[in-house]
Coordinates of C-alpha atoms in Angstrom, one line a residue:
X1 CA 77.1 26.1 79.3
X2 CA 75.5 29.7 79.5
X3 CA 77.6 32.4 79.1
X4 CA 77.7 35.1 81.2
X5 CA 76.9 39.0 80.3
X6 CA 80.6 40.1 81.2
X7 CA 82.2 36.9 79.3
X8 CA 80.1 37.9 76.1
X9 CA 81.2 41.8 76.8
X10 CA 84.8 40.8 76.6
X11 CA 84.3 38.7 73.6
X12 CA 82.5 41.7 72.0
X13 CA 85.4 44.5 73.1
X14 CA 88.2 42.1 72.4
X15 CA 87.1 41.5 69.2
X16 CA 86.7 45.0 68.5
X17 CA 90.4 44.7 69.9
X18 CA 90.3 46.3 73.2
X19 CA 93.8 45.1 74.5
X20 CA 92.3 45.4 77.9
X21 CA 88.6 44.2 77.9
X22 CA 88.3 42.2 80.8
X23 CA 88.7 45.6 82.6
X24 CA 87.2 48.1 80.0
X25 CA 83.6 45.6 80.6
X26 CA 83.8 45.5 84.3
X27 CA 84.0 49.3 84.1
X28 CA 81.1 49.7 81.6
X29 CA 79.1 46.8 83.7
X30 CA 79.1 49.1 87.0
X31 CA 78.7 52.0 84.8
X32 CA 75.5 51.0 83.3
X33 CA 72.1 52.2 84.5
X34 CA 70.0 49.5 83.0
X35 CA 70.7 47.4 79.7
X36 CA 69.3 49.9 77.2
X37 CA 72.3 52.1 78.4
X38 CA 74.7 49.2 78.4
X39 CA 73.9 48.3 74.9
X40 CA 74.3 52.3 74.1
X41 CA 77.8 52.1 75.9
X42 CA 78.9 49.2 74.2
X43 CA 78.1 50.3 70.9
X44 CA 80.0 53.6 71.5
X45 CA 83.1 51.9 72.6
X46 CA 83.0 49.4 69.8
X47 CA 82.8 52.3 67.6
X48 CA 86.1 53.7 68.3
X49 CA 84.7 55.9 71.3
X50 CA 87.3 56.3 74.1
X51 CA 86.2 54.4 76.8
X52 CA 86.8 57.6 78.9
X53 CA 84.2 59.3 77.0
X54 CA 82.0 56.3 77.6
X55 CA 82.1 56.1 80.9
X56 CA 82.1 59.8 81.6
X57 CA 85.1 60.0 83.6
X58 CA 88.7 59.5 83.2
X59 CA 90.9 58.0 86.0
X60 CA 94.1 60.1 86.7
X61 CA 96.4 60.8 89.6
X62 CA 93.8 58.5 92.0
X63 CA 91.0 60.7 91.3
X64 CA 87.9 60.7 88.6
X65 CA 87.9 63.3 86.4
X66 CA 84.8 64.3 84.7
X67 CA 85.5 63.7 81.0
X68 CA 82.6 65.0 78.1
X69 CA 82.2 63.9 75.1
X70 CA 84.7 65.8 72.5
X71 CA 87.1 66.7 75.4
X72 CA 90.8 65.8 75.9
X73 CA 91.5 62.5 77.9
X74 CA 94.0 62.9 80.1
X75 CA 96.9 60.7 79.7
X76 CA 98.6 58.4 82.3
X77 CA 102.3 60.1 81.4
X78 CA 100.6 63.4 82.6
X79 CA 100.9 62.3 86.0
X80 CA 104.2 62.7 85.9
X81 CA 103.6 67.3 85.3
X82 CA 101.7 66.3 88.5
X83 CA 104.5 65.2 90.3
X84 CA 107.0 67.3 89.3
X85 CA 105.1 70.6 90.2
X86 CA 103.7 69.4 93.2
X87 CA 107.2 69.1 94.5
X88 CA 108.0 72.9 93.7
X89 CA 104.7 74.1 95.3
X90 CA 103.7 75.0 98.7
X91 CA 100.9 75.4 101.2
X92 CA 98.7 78.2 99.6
X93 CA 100.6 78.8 96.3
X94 CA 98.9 80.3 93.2
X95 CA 98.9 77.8 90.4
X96 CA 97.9 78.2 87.1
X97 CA 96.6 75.6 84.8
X98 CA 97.2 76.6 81.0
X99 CA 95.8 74.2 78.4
X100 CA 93.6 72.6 81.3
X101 CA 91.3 70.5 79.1
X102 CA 89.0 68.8 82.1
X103 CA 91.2 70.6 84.5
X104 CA 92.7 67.3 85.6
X105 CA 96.3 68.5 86.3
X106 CA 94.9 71.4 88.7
X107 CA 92.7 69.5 90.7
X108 CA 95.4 66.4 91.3
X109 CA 97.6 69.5 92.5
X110 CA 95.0 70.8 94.8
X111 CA 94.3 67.2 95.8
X112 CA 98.1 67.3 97.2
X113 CA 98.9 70.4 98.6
X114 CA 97.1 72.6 100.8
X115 CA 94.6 75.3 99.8
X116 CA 96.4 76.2 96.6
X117 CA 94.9 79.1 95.0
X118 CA 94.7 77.6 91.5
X119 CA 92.9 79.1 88.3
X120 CA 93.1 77.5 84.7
X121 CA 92.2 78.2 81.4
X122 CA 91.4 76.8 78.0
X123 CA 90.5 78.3 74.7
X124 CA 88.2 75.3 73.7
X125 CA 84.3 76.3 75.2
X126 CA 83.8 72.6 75.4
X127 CA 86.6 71.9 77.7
X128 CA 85.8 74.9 79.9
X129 CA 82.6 73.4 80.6
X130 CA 84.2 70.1 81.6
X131 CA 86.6 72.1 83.8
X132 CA 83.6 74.0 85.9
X133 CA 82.1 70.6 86.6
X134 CA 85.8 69.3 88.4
X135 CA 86.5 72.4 89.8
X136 CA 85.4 76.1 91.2
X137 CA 83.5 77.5 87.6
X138 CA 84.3 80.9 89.1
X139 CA 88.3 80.5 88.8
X140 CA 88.0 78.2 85.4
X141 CA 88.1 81.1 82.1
X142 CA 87.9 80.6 78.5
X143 CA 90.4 82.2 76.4
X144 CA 93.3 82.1 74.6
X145 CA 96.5 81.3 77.2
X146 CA 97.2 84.3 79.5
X147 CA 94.4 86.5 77.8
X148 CA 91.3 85.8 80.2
X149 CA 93.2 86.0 83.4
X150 CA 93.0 88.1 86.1
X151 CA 95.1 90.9 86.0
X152 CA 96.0 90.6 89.6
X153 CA 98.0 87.4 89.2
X154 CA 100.4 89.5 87.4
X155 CA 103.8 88.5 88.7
X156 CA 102.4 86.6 91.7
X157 CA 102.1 82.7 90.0
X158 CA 104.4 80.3 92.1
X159 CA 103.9 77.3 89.8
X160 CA 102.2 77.4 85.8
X161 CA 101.7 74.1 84.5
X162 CA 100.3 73.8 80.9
X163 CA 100.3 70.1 78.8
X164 CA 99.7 72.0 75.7
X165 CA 99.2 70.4 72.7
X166 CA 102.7 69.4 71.3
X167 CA 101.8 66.6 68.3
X168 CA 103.3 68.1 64.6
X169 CA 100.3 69.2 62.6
X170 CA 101.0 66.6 59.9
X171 CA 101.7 63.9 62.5
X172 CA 98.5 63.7 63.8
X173 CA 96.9 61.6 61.0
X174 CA 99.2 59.0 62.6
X175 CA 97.5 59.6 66.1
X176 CA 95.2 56.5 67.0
X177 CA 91.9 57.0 65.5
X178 CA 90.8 57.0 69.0
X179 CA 92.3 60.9 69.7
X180 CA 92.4 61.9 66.0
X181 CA 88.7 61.6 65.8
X182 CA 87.2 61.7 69.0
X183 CA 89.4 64.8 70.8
X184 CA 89.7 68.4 69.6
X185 CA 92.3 69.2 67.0
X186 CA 93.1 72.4 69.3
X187 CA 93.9 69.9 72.2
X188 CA 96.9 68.1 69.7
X189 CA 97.6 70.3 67.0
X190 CA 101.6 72.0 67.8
X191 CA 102.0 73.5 64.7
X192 CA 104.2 72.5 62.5
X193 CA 107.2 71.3 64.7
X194 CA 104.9 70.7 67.2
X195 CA 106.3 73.5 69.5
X196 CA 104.2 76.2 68.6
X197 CA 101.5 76.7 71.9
X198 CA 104.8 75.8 73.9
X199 CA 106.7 78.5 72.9
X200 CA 103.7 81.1 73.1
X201 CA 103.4 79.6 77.0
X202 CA 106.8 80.1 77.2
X203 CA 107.1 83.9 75.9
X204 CA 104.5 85.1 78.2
X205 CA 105.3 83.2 81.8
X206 CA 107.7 86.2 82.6
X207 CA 105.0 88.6 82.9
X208 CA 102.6 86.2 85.3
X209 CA 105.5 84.5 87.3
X210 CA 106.8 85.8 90.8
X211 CA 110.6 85.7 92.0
X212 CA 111.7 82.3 92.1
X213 CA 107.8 81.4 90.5
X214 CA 108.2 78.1 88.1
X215 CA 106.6 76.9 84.6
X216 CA 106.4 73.5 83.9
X217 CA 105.9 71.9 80.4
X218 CA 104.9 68.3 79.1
X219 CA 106.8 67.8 76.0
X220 CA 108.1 64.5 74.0
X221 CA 111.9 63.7 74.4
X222 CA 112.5 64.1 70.9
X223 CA 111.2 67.7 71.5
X224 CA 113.2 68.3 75.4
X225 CA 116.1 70.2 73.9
X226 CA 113.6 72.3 71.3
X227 CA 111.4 72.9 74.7
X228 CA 114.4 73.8 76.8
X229 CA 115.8 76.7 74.1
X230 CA 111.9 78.1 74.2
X231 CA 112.3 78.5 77.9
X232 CA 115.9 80.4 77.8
X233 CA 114.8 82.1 75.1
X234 CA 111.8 84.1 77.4
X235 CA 114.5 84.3 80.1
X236 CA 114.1 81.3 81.9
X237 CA 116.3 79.0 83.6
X238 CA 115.6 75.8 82.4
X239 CA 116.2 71.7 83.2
X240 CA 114.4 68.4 81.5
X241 CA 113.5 66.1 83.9
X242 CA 112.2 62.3 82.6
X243 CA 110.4 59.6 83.4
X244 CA 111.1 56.1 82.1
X245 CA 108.3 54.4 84.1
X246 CA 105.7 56.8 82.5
X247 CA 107.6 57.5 79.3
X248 CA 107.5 61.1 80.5
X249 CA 109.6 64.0 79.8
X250 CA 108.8 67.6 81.4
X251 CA 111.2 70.5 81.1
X252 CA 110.9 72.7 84.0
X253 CA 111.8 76.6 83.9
X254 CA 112.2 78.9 86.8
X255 CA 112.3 82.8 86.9
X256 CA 115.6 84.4 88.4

């Protein structure tokens, strides 16, 4: 009996130990141009190459977001800063995206509420680029958090949302090799308790926030209550909301 291209695709992923390649080869298969590019895709992915980074796009809140080589994958938990800020936002708010990576948090918000004005930011060149392909390049700047923003969003920033990197700097050798050597250090590395980015987010969100305006923070649960004291600490109200389904915790601040 023959076997078929996807049944020897599995095999080959699955032995590599994909825990999910029945799915991971029917993605590549439709991905593929012709076979020299399958072969190519295959090899990647059997190398330790996310199969985001594969296939050039990453599936997250519904949507595909453009993913490039080198650039942070977003993470299925993440969908979870999605819903929590889309439920503080309204038509037409000004949203800020700090630590966008591909942008992916920004656009799922603009894919659920209307016409948000929304602008993000990252300090890695790579991921800017990544960002301009998923949304406007003109409101995508690269910098170092607030730094490249307009001045004019001063105090007018209904919602900031920012998955900064949170993993301890000596706990990423723990990572699975397929972040620790395939996505920027600058995308994981904390610091040393891991808070370090968060706290620097938190510190400045005063100055861009309006009345009432709202930051919201992915952090680990083991990290909530650390998180939380970084947000009262810049003057913010503060609350940790959780998510079992998505092992998810978010800490939510709003300005008084």
């Amino acid at each position: 009996m023959s076997v078929s291209v996807e049944d020897a695709l599995v095999h080959e992923l699955r032995s590599a130990g994909c825990v999910f390649a029945e799915d991971e080869a029917r993605l590549i298969l439709a991905a593929a141009s012709d076979r020299t590019n399958l072969v190519s895709m295959v090899q990647r992915r059997v190398s330790g190459v996310p199969l985001e980074h594969v296939l050039g796009w990453a599936e997250f809140c519904g949507l595909r977001i453009a993913v490039d080589a080198e650039v942070f994958v977003p993470r299925r938990r993440t969908e979870f800063l999605v819903d929590r800020a889309a439920a503080l936002m309204r038509e037409g708010a000004v949203v800020v995206d700090l630590c966008c990576g591909s942008g992916a948090v920004g656009i799922a918000l603009a894919a659920l509420i209307d016409s948000p004005e929304l602008y993000a930011v990252d300090i890695d060149p790579a991921a800017v680029r990544c960002a301009r392909r998923n949304m406007p390049a003109e409101r995508v700047f690269e910098g170092d958090l607030y730094d490249p923003l307009p001045a004019s969003l001063r105090g007018q920033v209904h919602v900031l949302v920012a998955n900064a990197p949170y993993v301890p700097t000596e706990a990423i050798r723990l990572m699975p090799p397929e972040a620790r050597l395939h996505e920027p250090r600058v995308s994981l590395d904390g610091g040393a308790d891991g808070l370090h980015i968060q706290r620097r987010v938190a510190a400045g969100a005063q100055h861009w926030l309006g009345p009432g305006g709202h930051l919201l923070i992915e952090t680990s649960e083991s990290q909530a209550t650390r998180t939380v004291q970084a947000f009262t600490d810049a003057g913010l109200s503060a609350r940790v909301e959780s998510s079992a389904e998505l092992g998810a915790t978010v800490v939510v601040g709003t300005r008084s």
